[in-house]
XYZ file of C-alpha atoms in Angstrom:
751
model
C -20.775 -49.324 22.121
C -24.019 -50.721 20.642
C -24.454 -47.530 18.652
C -20.914 -47.926 17.325
C -21.581 -51.507 16.144
C -24.898 -50.479 14.619
C -23.146 -47.686 12.746
C -20.536 -50.105 11.384
C -23.200 -52.632 10.322
C -25.273 -49.922 8.630
C -22.191 -48.633 6.817
C -21.400 -52.139 5.535
C -25.005 -52.700 4.405
C -25.139 -49.346 2.626
C -21.820 -50.049 0.889
C -23.048 -53.510 -0.098
C -26.295 -52.126 -1.525
C -24.411 -49.411 -3.360
C -22.073 -51.989 -4.862
C -24.973 -54.177 -5.990
C -26.778 -51.212 -7.501
C -23.635 -50.192 -9.348
C -23.208 -53.688 -10.774
C -26.830 -53.726 -11.811
C -26.524 -50.478 -13.717
C -23.275 -51.530 -15.378
C -23.716 -55.204 -16.161
C -27.230 -56.453 -15.612
C -28.912 -54.964 -18.667
C -28.527 -57.432 -21.522
C -27.054 -56.299 -24.825
C -30.171 -57.471 -26.694
C -32.277 -55.017 -24.680
C -30.636 -52.192 -26.638
C -31.475 -53.670 -30.042
C -34.394 -52.194 -31.976
C -35.130 -54.237 -35.129
C -37.434 -51.464 -36.369
C -34.411 -49.241 -37.041
C -33.985 -49.262 -40.813
C -37.511 -50.479 -41.595
C -38.458 -46.923 -42.617
C -36.870 -44.575 -45.134
C -34.624 -46.439 -47.568
C -33.129 -48.849 -45.018
C -35.089 -51.840 -46.398
C -34.611 -53.980 -43.272
C -37.202 -56.375 -41.823
C -38.407 -56.568 -38.190
C -39.102 -60.300 -38.056
C -37.471 -63.106 -36.102
C -34.226 -64.851 -36.948
C -31.055 -66.046 -35.215
C -27.473 -65.046 -36.099
C -26.872 -66.007 -39.746
C -29.964 -68.251 -39.540
C -31.546 -70.091 -42.448
C -34.993 -68.570 -41.806
C -36.170 -65.000 -41.423
C -39.831 -65.250 -40.405
C -41.266 -61.787 -40.844
C -44.442 -59.833 -41.681
C -45.196 -59.075 -45.324
C -47.164 -55.996 -46.326
C -47.899 -57.237 -49.829
C -46.606 -54.188 -51.704
C -44.249 -54.415 -54.683
C -42.060 -51.306 -54.527
C -38.430 -50.366 -53.891
C -38.911 -49.483 -50.235
C -40.632 -52.865 -49.665
C -37.612 -54.926 -50.801
C -37.641 -56.813 -47.489
C -41.414 -57.317 -47.739
C -42.084 -54.773 -44.973
C -41.967 -50.992 -44.585
C -42.700 -49.072 -41.410
C -44.993 -46.637 -43.247
C -47.453 -49.490 -43.894
C -50.268 -50.836 -41.724
C -51.567 -53.822 -43.726
C -50.274 -57.403 -43.461
C -50.983 -60.201 -45.912
C -49.058 -62.827 -43.995
C -45.778 -64.001 -42.535
C -43.063 -65.346 -44.794
C -40.028 -67.460 -44.002
C -37.336 -65.888 -46.209
C -36.524 -62.176 -46.109
C -33.806 -59.887 -47.458
C -32.051 -57.487 -45.087
C -31.647 -54.077 -46.645
C -31.138 -54.951 -50.299
C -31.899 -52.660 -53.230
C -33.740 -55.387 -55.140
C -36.758 -57.274 -53.839
C -37.313 -61.033 -53.889
C -38.093 -63.940 -51.515
C -41.046 -63.523 -49.079
C -41.599 -67.236 -49.719
C -44.092 -69.582 -48.025
C -46.738 -67.167 -46.733
C -48.753 -68.176 -43.636
C -51.687 -66.054 -42.464
C -53.955 -66.899 -39.499
C -57.598 -65.877 -39.993
C -60.828 -66.208 -38.005
C -63.226 -66.732 -40.898
C -63.590 -68.603 -44.140
C -62.022 -66.700 -47.047
C -62.229 -66.968 -50.826
C -58.992 -68.290 -52.326
C -60.446 -68.910 -55.778
C -59.858 -65.337 -56.931
C -56.450 -64.375 -58.297
C -55.877 -60.981 -56.628
C -54.686 -58.215 -58.929
C -53.493 -56.088 -56.039
C -53.252 -56.161 -52.278
C -56.714 -54.610 -52.012
C -58.300 -57.769 -53.412
C -56.492 -60.208 -51.087
C -59.233 -61.791 -48.991
C -57.126 -62.670 -45.952
C -55.236 -59.389 -45.397
C -55.508 -57.483 -42.121
C -54.712 -54.073 -40.734
C -52.434 -53.632 -37.725
C -51.073 -50.827 -35.594
C -47.506 -50.178 -34.494
C -48.937 -49.678 -31.025
C -49.686 -53.428 -30.973
C -46.452 -54.555 -32.609
C -43.163 -55.532 -30.961
C -39.796 -56.779 -32.172
C -36.616 -57.845 -30.424
C -33.759 -60.154 -31.423
C -35.306 -63.551 -32.176
C -38.910 -62.444 -31.592
C -41.729 -60.593 -33.347
C -45.333 -59.942 -32.289
C -48.283 -58.164 -33.882
C -52.042 -58.049 -33.318
C -54.105 -58.527 -36.500
C -57.041 -56.190 -36.079
C -59.311 -57.602 -38.788
C -59.004 -61.147 -37.438
C -58.563 -60.341 -33.721
C -55.528 -62.648 -33.624
C -52.291 -62.100 -31.769
C -49.332 -63.410 -33.783
C -45.970 -64.269 -32.254
C -42.934 -65.488 -34.198
C -39.582 -66.906 -33.178
C -37.096 -69.295 -34.726
C -34.160 -71.600 -34.280
C -31.419 -71.987 -36.889
C -33.565 -74.015 -39.297
C -37.102 -74.054 -37.845
C -39.568 -71.169 -37.567
C -42.118 -71.183 -34.761
C -45.484 -69.417 -34.986
C -47.911 -68.893 -32.133
C -51.432 -67.649 -32.900
C -53.831 -66.677 -30.115
C -57.420 -66.356 -31.314
C -60.274 -64.503 -29.670
C -62.423 -66.697 -27.425
C -64.726 -68.962 -29.483
C -63.422 -67.563 -32.807
C -62.729 -69.902 -35.716
C -59.128 -71.200 -35.770
C -57.879 -71.132 -39.336
C -54.662 -70.617 -41.318
C -54.147 -69.673 -44.961
C -51.023 -70.849 -46.817
C -50.611 -69.115 -50.171
C -47.749 -70.307 -52.375
C -48.942 -68.252 -55.336
C -48.373 -64.956 -53.571
C -45.374 -62.964 -54.837
C -43.903 -59.489 -54.504
C -41.307 -57.437 -56.336
C -39.164 -59.425 -58.810
C -40.468 -62.819 -57.717
C -43.041 -64.896 -59.632
C -44.028 -68.533 -59.038
C -43.428 -71.084 -61.783
C -44.679 -74.242 -60.072
C -46.005 -74.868 -56.583
C -47.499 -77.818 -54.740
C -49.219 -78.608 -51.445
C -49.862 -81.938 -49.756
C -51.859 -82.756 -46.628
C -49.585 -85.454 -45.218
C -51.589 -86.229 -42.065
C -53.853 -84.434 -39.613
C -50.904 -82.468 -38.167
C -48.603 -82.046 -41.181
C -48.573 -80.280 -44.521
C -45.709 -80.184 -47.027
C -45.132 -78.293 -50.228
C -42.822 -76.895 -52.863
C -42.426 -73.481 -54.415
C -40.329 -73.027 -57.549
C -39.985 -69.421 -58.663
C -38.071 -67.056 -60.901
C -36.961 -63.585 -59.927
C -33.732 -62.020 -58.813
C -32.805 -65.621 -58.107
C -33.546 -67.224 -61.465
C -33.879 -70.780 -60.188
C -35.241 -70.697 -56.656
C -36.567 -74.001 -55.355
C -38.042 -74.088 -51.853
C -39.318 -77.233 -50.157
C -41.118 -76.979 -46.828
C -42.867 -78.864 -44.053
C -45.250 -77.441 -41.448
C -46.382 -79.257 -38.314
C -49.306 -77.948 -36.236
C -49.964 -78.308 -32.517
C -53.627 -79.240 -33.131
C -55.134 -81.576 -35.735
C -56.468 -80.221 -39.010
C -60.221 -80.819 -38.865
C -61.014 -79.567 -42.375
C -59.236 -78.009 -45.327
C -59.875 -76.381 -48.710
C -57.147 -76.889 -51.288
C -56.831 -74.783 -54.467
C -54.855 -75.189 -57.692
C -54.807 -72.013 -59.813
C -58.026 -70.914 -58.124
C -59.843 -74.227 -58.591
C -60.986 -76.113 -55.515
C -59.687 -79.692 -55.491
C -61.143 -82.725 -53.738
C -57.789 -84.460 -53.170
C -55.100 -84.198 -50.532
C -52.606 -82.780 -53.025
C -52.506 -79.845 -55.424
C -49.919 -78.908 -58.015
C -50.052 -75.872 -60.311
C -48.480 -72.479 -60.879
C -50.308 -71.109 -57.853
C -51.562 -73.295 -55.042
C -53.170 -72.248 -51.780
C -55.027 -73.794 -48.886
C -57.165 -72.828 -45.936
C -56.799 -75.099 -42.935
C -59.297 -75.306 -40.073
C -58.624 -76.386 -36.500
C -60.681 -77.145 -33.426
C -61.761 -74.205 -31.285
C -60.939 -74.942 -27.651
C -60.699 -73.186 -24.311
C -57.124 -71.991 -24.841
C -57.799 -71.070 -28.479
C -54.110 -71.104 -29.319
C -52.379 -72.691 -32.302
C -48.654 -73.267 -32.719
C -46.873 -74.117 -35.970
C -43.334 -75.268 -36.710
C -42.025 -74.700 -40.246
C -38.766 -75.875 -41.837
C -37.421 -75.276 -45.336
C -34.855 -76.809 -47.660
C -33.463 -75.995 -51.089
C -33.057 -79.720 -51.784
C -36.167 -81.740 -50.924
C -39.178 -82.163 -48.674
C -37.323 -84.975 -46.923
C -34.494 -82.604 -46.085
C -37.005 -80.040 -44.836
C -38.436 -82.728 -42.527
C -34.925 -83.487 -41.335
C -34.361 -79.771 -40.645
C -37.535 -79.546 -38.549
C -36.955 -79.392 -34.799
C -38.394 -82.521 -33.214
C -38.979 -81.114 -29.731
C -42.472 -80.556 -28.354
C -44.328 -77.326 -29.070
C -42.865 -74.877 -26.575
C -42.754 -71.404 -28.060
C -41.206 -69.795 -24.984
C -38.307 -72.256 -24.911
C -37.480 -71.555 -28.559
C -37.776 -67.802 -27.974
C -35.444 -67.994 -24.978
C -32.909 -70.030 -26.956
C -33.053 -67.477 -29.800
C -32.532 -64.624 -27.343
C -29.597 -66.451 -25.767
C -27.989 -66.972 -29.162
C -28.312 -63.247 -29.856
C -26.941 -62.269 -26.459
C -23.913 -64.445 -27.139
C -23.467 -62.948 -30.616
C -23.719 -59.412 -29.255
C -21.375 -60.074 -26.331
C -18.361 -59.742 -28.626
C -18.442 -56.063 -27.644
C -18.920 -54.325 -24.298
C -19.721 -50.641 -24.709
C -19.509 -48.029 -21.988
C -21.173 -44.682 -22.613
C -23.424 -42.310 -20.718
C -25.680 -42.029 -23.778
C -28.120 -44.935 -24.089
C -29.163 -43.903 -27.607
C -25.594 -44.595 -28.771
C -25.856 -48.089 -27.296
C -29.121 -48.599 -29.165
C -27.543 -47.548 -32.457
C -24.424 -49.640 -31.813
C -26.049 -52.893 -30.699
C -28.724 -52.651 -33.393
C -25.924 -52.209 -35.932
C -24.102 -55.214 -34.486
C -27.393 -57.148 -34.733
C -27.940 -56.135 -38.365
C -24.340 -57.089 -39.169
C -25.103 -60.696 -38.172
C -28.303 -61.277 -40.158
C -26.537 -62.144 -43.409
C -25.063 -64.112 -45.077
C -27.627 -66.763 -44.209
C -27.289 -70.482 -43.550
C -28.128 -72.345 -46.747
C -27.047 -75.950 -46.251
C -29.420 -78.403 -44.629
C -28.769 -80.286 -41.418
C -27.247 -83.106 -43.502
C -24.972 -80.649 -45.353
C -26.768 -80.651 -48.690
C -27.693 -77.525 -50.670
C -28.799 -76.765 -54.224
C -26.746 -74.853 -56.773
C -28.360 -72.876 -59.591
C -27.623 -75.607 -62.152
C -29.752 -77.933 -59.963
C -26.775 -79.986 -58.835
C -26.783 -80.833 -55.139
C -23.608 -79.903 -53.303
C -22.596 -81.231 -49.917
C -20.963 -79.012 -47.311
C -18.519 -81.363 -45.631
C -17.177 -79.987 -42.362
C -18.587 -76.525 -42.986
C -21.907 -74.683 -43.180
C -22.823 -73.304 -46.613
C -24.045 -69.715 -46.798
C -25.940 -67.708 -49.375
C -27.170 -64.097 -49.691
C -23.599 -62.952 -50.306
C -23.973 -59.240 -51.101
C -20.286 -58.937 -51.872
C -20.191 -55.543 -53.629
C -21.389 -54.109 -50.352
C -20.085 -56.392 -47.654
C -16.431 -56.819 -48.681
C -15.836 -53.268 -47.421
C -16.577 -53.582 -43.683
C -19.014 -56.434 -42.988
C -16.550 -59.212 -43.829
C -13.598 -57.521 -42.078
C -15.824 -57.228 -38.992
C -16.599 -60.942 -39.171
C -12.872 -61.753 -39.204
C -12.790 -60.189 -35.734
C -15.966 -61.633 -34.215
C -16.726 -64.800 -36.218
C -13.613 -66.085 -38.035
C -15.048 -69.622 -38.148
C -17.977 -68.343 -40.172
C -15.598 -66.436 -42.447
C -13.900 -69.661 -43.528
C -17.300 -71.318 -44.047
C -18.393 -68.413 -46.256
C -15.225 -68.771 -48.330
C -15.870 -72.496 -48.730
C -19.373 -71.552 -49.910
C -17.874 -69.219 -52.522
C -15.596 -72.007 -53.715
C -18.601 -74.333 -54.038
C -20.363 -71.734 -56.203
C -17.144 -71.404 -58.220
C -17.504 -75.027 -59.300
C -20.643 -74.291 -61.367
C -19.091 -71.773 -63.801
C -15.420 -71.669 -62.801
C -15.926 -68.027 -61.817
C -16.156 -66.775 -58.228
C -19.542 -65.420 -57.163
C -20.574 -61.790 -57.501
C -23.853 -61.733 -55.523
C -25.503 -65.020 -54.582
C -29.150 -65.338 -53.613
C -30.609 -68.704 -52.615
C -27.694 -70.450 -54.321
C -28.108 -68.444 -57.542
C -25.596 -66.082 -59.107
C -27.430 -62.819 -59.730
C -24.418 -61.010 -61.267
C -25.658 -57.927 -59.440
C -23.215 -55.019 -59.183
C -19.637 -54.698 -60.392
C -16.304 -56.363 -59.655
C -15.528 -59.779 -58.181
C -15.386 -58.945 -54.495
C -15.323 -62.463 -53.179
C -11.610 -61.992 -53.986
C -10.796 -59.381 -51.299
C -12.837 -61.376 -48.768
C -10.630 -64.414 -49.371
C -7.379 -62.422 -49.311
C -8.398 -60.541 -46.156
C -9.127 -63.800 -44.354
C -5.897 -65.492 -45.436
C -3.784 -62.460 -44.556
C -5.340 -62.458 -41.080
C -4.409 -66.080 -40.463
C -7.837 -67.588 -41.093
C -7.433 -70.967 -42.735
C -10.177 -73.621 -42.824
C -10.246 -73.486 -46.637
C -7.986 -74.699 -49.446
C -5.731 -71.706 -50.178
C -4.404 -73.155 -53.450
C -7.909 -73.836 -54.714
C -8.950 -70.356 -53.631
C -6.027 -68.849 -55.521
C -6.880 -70.882 -58.623
C -10.454 -69.562 -58.398
C -9.265 -65.967 -57.981
C -6.808 -66.138 -60.865
C -9.222 -67.899 -63.238
C -11.938 -65.385 -62.382
C -9.759 -62.389 -63.210
C -8.382 -63.986 -66.396
C -11.757 -64.833 -67.995
C -13.587 -62.579 -70.438
C -17.043 -62.003 -68.957
C -18.432 -58.743 -67.578
C -15.980 -56.491 -69.442
C -12.786 -58.290 -68.442
C -11.997 -58.902 -72.109
C -11.799 -55.131 -72.671
C -9.963 -54.586 -69.390
C -7.286 -57.084 -70.388
C -6.915 -55.605 -73.863
C -6.715 -51.907 -72.986
C -5.624 -51.935 -69.345
C -8.975 -50.286 -68.519
C -12.479 -50.469 -69.958
C -13.221 -47.864 -72.672
C -16.445 -45.984 -71.964
C -17.869 -46.612 -75.432
C -17.674 -50.414 -75.033
C -19.551 -50.944 -71.778
C -21.608 -48.898 -69.320
C -20.211 -48.052 -65.867
C -16.705 -48.396 -67.312
C -14.958 -46.226 -64.719
C -16.402 -48.000 -61.699
C -15.791 -51.436 -63.197
C -12.186 -50.601 -64.142
C -11.403 -49.245 -60.678
C -12.903 -52.283 -58.986
C -11.080 -54.732 -61.253
C -7.856 -52.876 -60.462
C -8.490 -53.430 -56.766
C -9.365 -57.097 -57.301
C -6.101 -57.462 -59.255
C -4.148 -56.015 -56.345
C -5.822 -58.556 -54.065
C -4.856 -61.439 -56.369
C -1.288 -60.088 -56.379
C -1.258 -60.093 -52.579
C -2.501 -63.696 -52.431
C 0.033 -64.777 -55.039
C 2.786 -63.121 -53.007
C 1.706 -64.888 -49.810
C 1.724 -68.234 -51.668
C 5.157 -67.615 -53.215
C 3.908 -67.089 -56.774
C 6.140 -64.096 -57.563
C 5.549 -63.938 -61.335
C 1.785 -63.942 -60.881
C 2.085 -61.369 -58.125
C 3.997 -58.973 -60.375
C 1.580 -59.526 -63.268
C -1.510 -58.663 -61.249
C 0.266 -55.841 -59.423
C 1.001 -54.204 -62.771
C -2.634 -54.606 -63.839
C -3.803 -53.075 -60.557
C -2.525 -49.696 -61.787
C -5.471 -49.433 -64.198
C -6.775 -46.433 -62.251
C -3.867 -44.380 -63.608
C -5.368 -44.552 -67.120
C -8.611 -42.962 -65.945
C -7.332 -40.122 -63.784
C -7.817 -36.692 -65.338
C -5.279 -34.491 -63.575
C -6.866 -31.315 -64.890
C -10.270 -31.965 -63.289
C -9.086 -34.232 -60.482
C -11.665 -36.920 -61.330
C -11.666 -40.461 -62.675
C -13.282 -40.222 -66.088
C -14.437 -42.387 -68.944
C -11.749 -42.765 -71.598
C -12.135 -43.944 -75.190
C -10.338 -46.787 -76.950
C -7.668 -44.420 -78.282
C -6.332 -43.963 -74.777
C -6.409 -40.184 -75.087
C -9.887 -38.682 -75.412
C -12.327 -38.359 -72.494
C -16.069 -38.917 -72.488
C -17.594 -35.493 -73.130
C -19.483 -33.484 -72.004
C -18.429 -34.019 -68.379
C -20.371 -33.063 -65.266
C -19.022 -34.639 -62.039
C -22.446 -34.271 -60.384
C -24.321 -36.073 -63.147
C -25.998 -39.400 -62.416
C -27.729 -41.740 -64.848
C -28.889 -44.894 -63.129
C -27.267 -48.054 -64.557
C -27.340 -47.017 -68.231
C -25.287 -44.748 -70.494
C -23.087 -43.841 -67.561
C -19.476 -44.268 -66.505
C -20.342 -44.784 -62.816
C -22.360 -47.354 -60.866
C -25.204 -45.865 -58.810
C -23.356 -42.595 -58.444
C -21.282 -39.922 -60.121
C -17.658 -38.852 -60.552
C -17.564 -37.153 -57.167
C -18.422 -40.418 -55.397
C -16.441 -42.878 -57.520
C -13.134 -41.092 -58.121
C -11.667 -42.197 -54.781
C -11.823 -45.964 -55.148
C -8.109 -46.744 -55.105
C -7.883 -48.217 -51.578
C -4.829 -50.304 -52.482
C -2.681 -47.374 -53.671
C -3.802 -44.243 -51.825
C -0.267 -42.888 -51.618
C 0.108 -43.120 -55.396
C -3.328 -41.573 -55.867
C -2.166 -38.632 -53.754
C 1.014 -38.437 -55.824
C -0.839 -38.219 -59.135
C -3.076 -35.541 -57.665
C 0.072 -33.521 -57.107
C 0.548 -33.327 -53.344
C -1.012 -34.000 -49.973
C -2.417 -30.475 -49.979
C -4.091 -30.773 -53.398
C -5.507 -34.207 -52.576
C -6.806 -33.189 -49.140
C -8.339 -30.002 -50.560
C -10.257 -31.957 -53.221
C -11.287 -34.529 -50.640
C -12.560 -31.785 -48.345
C -14.494 -30.289 -51.254
C -16.305 -33.617 -51.657
C -17.894 -33.022 -48.236
C -18.522 -29.285 -48.643
C -19.689 -29.087 -52.269
C -23.397 -28.496 -52.868
C -25.504 -31.665 -52.750
C -27.128 -31.093 -56.128
C -27.228 -34.250 -58.267
C -27.867 -33.510 -61.938
C -29.535 -35.645 -64.600
C -32.967 -36.921 -65.631
C -32.452 -40.469 -64.319
C -30.666 -39.933 -60.998
C -29.888 -43.122 -59.089
C -32.197 -43.564 -56.106
C -29.217 -45.097 -54.288
C -27.540 -41.705 -53.915
C -28.725 -40.949 -50.388
C -27.257 -39.727 -47.120
C -25.597 -36.786 -48.808
C -22.988 -34.659 -47.059
C -21.951 -32.415 -49.891
C -21.385 -34.932 -52.675
C -20.373 -37.676 -50.234
C -23.210 -40.248 -50.254
C -23.148 -42.387 -47.131
C -26.344 -44.161 -48.169
C -24.384 -46.127 -50.779
C -21.231 -48.149 -50.329
C -18.749 -46.515 -52.760
C -18.394 -43.608 -50.332
C -17.771 -45.652 -47.205
C -13.961 -45.604 -47.148
C -13.440 -42.027 -48.280
C -13.347 -40.141 -44.965
C -10.412 -42.303 -43.864
C -8.220 -41.261 -46.801
C -7.217 -38.000 -45.102
C -4.969 -40.141 -42.889
C -2.717 -40.832 -45.872
C -2.576 -37.145 -46.783
C -1.190 -36.408 -43.296
C -4.365 -34.677 -42.183
C -5.855 -37.268 -39.801
C -7.821 -34.618 -37.925
C -10.005 -34.290 -41.013
C -10.698 -38.031 -40.912
C -11.654 -37.577 -37.260
C -13.992 -34.687 -38.032
C -15.797 -36.263 -40.963
C -16.028 -39.770 -39.472
C -17.716 -38.306 -36.383
C -19.974 -36.094 -38.516
C -21.113 -39.122 -40.516
C -21.854 -41.083 -37.331
C -23.803 -38.179 -35.849
C -25.895 -37.400 -38.940
C -26.438 -40.694 -40.781
C -27.616 -42.970 -37.945
C -30.367 -42.581 -35.351
C -32.794 -44.634 -33.260
C -35.925 -44.184 -35.416
C -37.236 -46.467 -38.185
C -35.534 -43.959 -40.527
C -32.268 -44.560 -38.672
C -30.278 -45.664 -41.729
C -29.524 -43.176 -44.495
C -29.589 -45.801 -47.228
C -30.034 -49.519 -47.931
C -28.628 -51.649 -45.106
C -27.236 -53.979 -47.793
C -26.922 -57.160 -45.761
C -24.881 -55.670 -42.930
C -22.516 -53.216 -44.609
C -24.221 -49.999 -43.495
C -24.251 -51.289 -39.928
C -20.736 -52.765 -39.985
C -19.453 -49.310 -40.988
C -20.952 -47.921 -37.779
C -19.789 -50.763 -35.529
C -16.164 -50.318 -36.565
C -16.194 -46.543 -37.003
C -17.752 -45.949 -33.596
C -14.854 -47.940 -32.113
C -12.472 -45.591 -33.931
C -11.403 -48.145 -36.566
C -12.136 -48.750 -40.248
C -10.685 -51.119 -42.911
C -10.206 -48.505 -45.648
C -8.403 -51.157 -47.697
C -10.410 -54.238 -46.671
C -7.694 -56.704 -47.685
C -4.740 -54.880 -46.131
C -4.915 -56.506 -42.709
C -5.009 -53.024 -41.191
C -7.614 -50.666 -39.772
C -7.376 -46.911 -40.143
C -7.763 -44.873 -36.956
C -10.765 -42.580 -37.003
C -12.411 -41.204 -33.880
C -13.901 -43.317 -31.079
C -17.380 -42.318 -29.929
C -17.520 -44.313 -26.665
C -15.721 -43.724 -23.373
C -14.702 -47.372 -23.440
C -15.282 -50.203 -25.887
C -14.000 -53.724 -25.339
C -13.786 -56.355 -28.037
C -13.990 -59.913 -26.670
C -11.963 -61.802 -29.232
C -12.578 -65.447 -30.214
C -9.059 -66.329 -29.048
C -10.052 -65.433 -25.469
C -8.184 -62.126 -25.379
C -9.658 -58.648 -25.124
C -8.862 -55.497 -27.062
C -10.032 -52.282 -25.438
C -10.294 -48.775 -26.835
C -10.543 -45.995 -24.278
C -11.417 -42.408 -25.208
C -10.613 -40.113 -22.303
C -12.783 -36.941 -22.239
C -14.705 -37.942 -25.382
C -17.932 -36.005 -25.991
C -19.940 -34.561 -28.840
C -17.387 -31.705 -28.917
C -14.226 -33.565 -27.919
C -13.876 -35.515 -31.149
C -10.186 -34.958 -31.922
C -7.337 -37.223 -30.833
C -4.805 -35.306 -28.750
C -2.505 -38.231 -27.985
C -2.586 -42.005 -27.774
C -0.902 -44.950 -26.092
C -1.072 -48.657 -26.898
C -0.420 -50.899 -23.916
C 1.164 -47.936 -22.162
C 3.541 -46.953 -24.974
C 3.178 -43.856 -27.155
C 1.101 -44.556 -30.262
C 1.469 -42.051 -33.090
C 0.179 -44.037 -36.057
C -3.058 -43.697 -37.993
C -3.472 -47.431 -38.500
C -3.332 -50.575 -36.397
C -2.883 -54.117 -37.643
C -5.311 -56.978 -37.210
C -2.507 -58.997 -35.635
C -1.886 -56.320 -32.988
C -5.588 -56.328 -32.150
C -5.574 -60.127 -31.792
C -2.727 -59.896 -29.272
C -5.076 -57.925 -27.040
C -4.401 -54.856 -24.980
C -5.588 -51.301 -24.553
C -5.497 -48.460 -27.057
C -5.987 -45.277 -25.046
C -6.853 -41.941 -26.643
C -6.991 -38.511 -25.046
C -9.659 -36.485 -26.804
C -10.130 -32.729 -27.157
C -12.256 -30.098 -28.860
C -9.489 -28.799 -31.129
C -7.428 -30.884 -33.536
C -3.870 -31.795 -32.626
C -2.330 -31.436 -36.061
C 0.897 -33.091 -34.951
C -0.646 -36.409 -33.892
C -0.401 -39.191 -36.449
C 1.470 -37.277 -39.164
C 4.864 -38.909 -38.732
C 6.380 -39.993 -42.050
C 6.671 -43.444 -40.503
C 3.075 -43.615 -39.367
C 2.206 -46.608 -41.552
C 5.288 -48.677 -40.639
């Protein structure tokens, strides 16, 4: 009998241990543990590895000190020299700026009187090794070899925290260089002030991609400043303040047993007083701030639960989800104030203002993703756009530190607004938003005068005429949709008619969108669809005819019709992916990367194209090419992005596509069905419901949908609405190695 009881007890214990082990393997590993911030810091990804929190005001990150395209974020994985740690960084842009307010800990006295002509002549630089460098969400660490200092960085929403650990008995010193600049940036006026033995404040006004960037800062140290050297344009001053084009200081601190120095830094676009108000007032406790940052990231990443046997796919996915929540960035101060480019001070009442709105990129997938995981932030971002609208009565194109850069084509704040409103997101004045959209599309800047006159932009009147015309046509369709939702039928019809501009530019003989002259008949000759000429004397933006002829997301069915048939359209679309990858021309755009045939995943104009097969009743081709793009254009190395991250768009494409969804028309309120890559993916929606996508038998070979059910009922459509997702439920796919050419081709599939 004893043996029997022992056997029962042992069985229970073993079962209990097995259950605990199973839970540990499934649930215990935090989502942030899969994130690798170094992905995208190599190649042309242009991301940074430094510390920030979701959509945080500060991005405290290492700066290599090189001015070049692949150093747009200030850092590139190929480098091994650091000149300091800045507080503002760009995530994956194609233009470089920021890297403001450089701090660099050193263990010796350095010469700040010399104006360095290159990085080689910077006296405080240091080498480092990737072997002694770490990064995770909300945290960055590196060992500076030349100074024998271990640097750790973390941050809250508006305060950066530095922790420097010096070698025993080494000098404790910090350099702050406001004259330092990289890429497009150059200082106009800077100042430094030693406020007291623990505090220094300053200002940095600069001109670059952001033409009127004004940064105010405060830094508070954990130990008293025992001595300092303050420079104005290379001249040593004997006062507590310095003001000139380039100011710098070296601060000295007591060497003690612990030999550790902590610094808290806060910024503002408005004033030093606002920077002081933004500064966290808690005691110096680096670990507490780091833990809080990690918790904020774990919460932000918990919007998705991914189940897959392949950990590398989790790394790619959660890193993409991380990158998708770096920008836009918080811009308003704790009191709500923020600076506009005309130097007026706006006040964000009942919302947080955001900047770094890379709208040409992010309207495609980044903003639709945010409507699913952060709708409250979506409405705040729209309110920010409306605040920028007040300066020129035109909606923003690409804002950086409150400045309109007018970078790229179209006015794609418009689809972001329409997408949000269509999905039930309010929190902003819809009538004011409509006024802003209509006024923007009825003004004359940036080629709209020609567009209004001819119904398209003639190639001989403005460069990039085809791309601009196609994008204005889409923006017009979006305005028409908003007008319709607000009951403005006449306006809706007017803009709907204008949205057919693409029809003027379609050359049925070649199958491409081409530049057309003012006469409405003759094409721009000679014509080579593979030809690229970067940003000048070209009909296409950062690409060629192959890549830009498909941008009619609002009228794909009509685009197919003018091609002639589903078969003709699908054949030409397939050729895009199978054509040779030769790009012709003497000034080829560097943005044409990630080539699969002529499809260029490294730049945004290609991102929706694979999903167009769905409308040509060949969804299995969408499934094939979407999976091929995921498999070939993303990996877990620093070169893991095939092109510029562009403030979340490259990553948002992966997040949604790997789920088996993509907003081919970002303002339609629908997501095209592609091919899920995970066995199970659950979206934890802000409304408390869950939406789950299951892919039975999915593998690297079983990429084709055989059948599908939604909440137990047959599902034979190639799109699903945002509203159906919000209701929650389970979309279940059966996957196989061969395409089921009957699934999803019903004539009613879009109803």
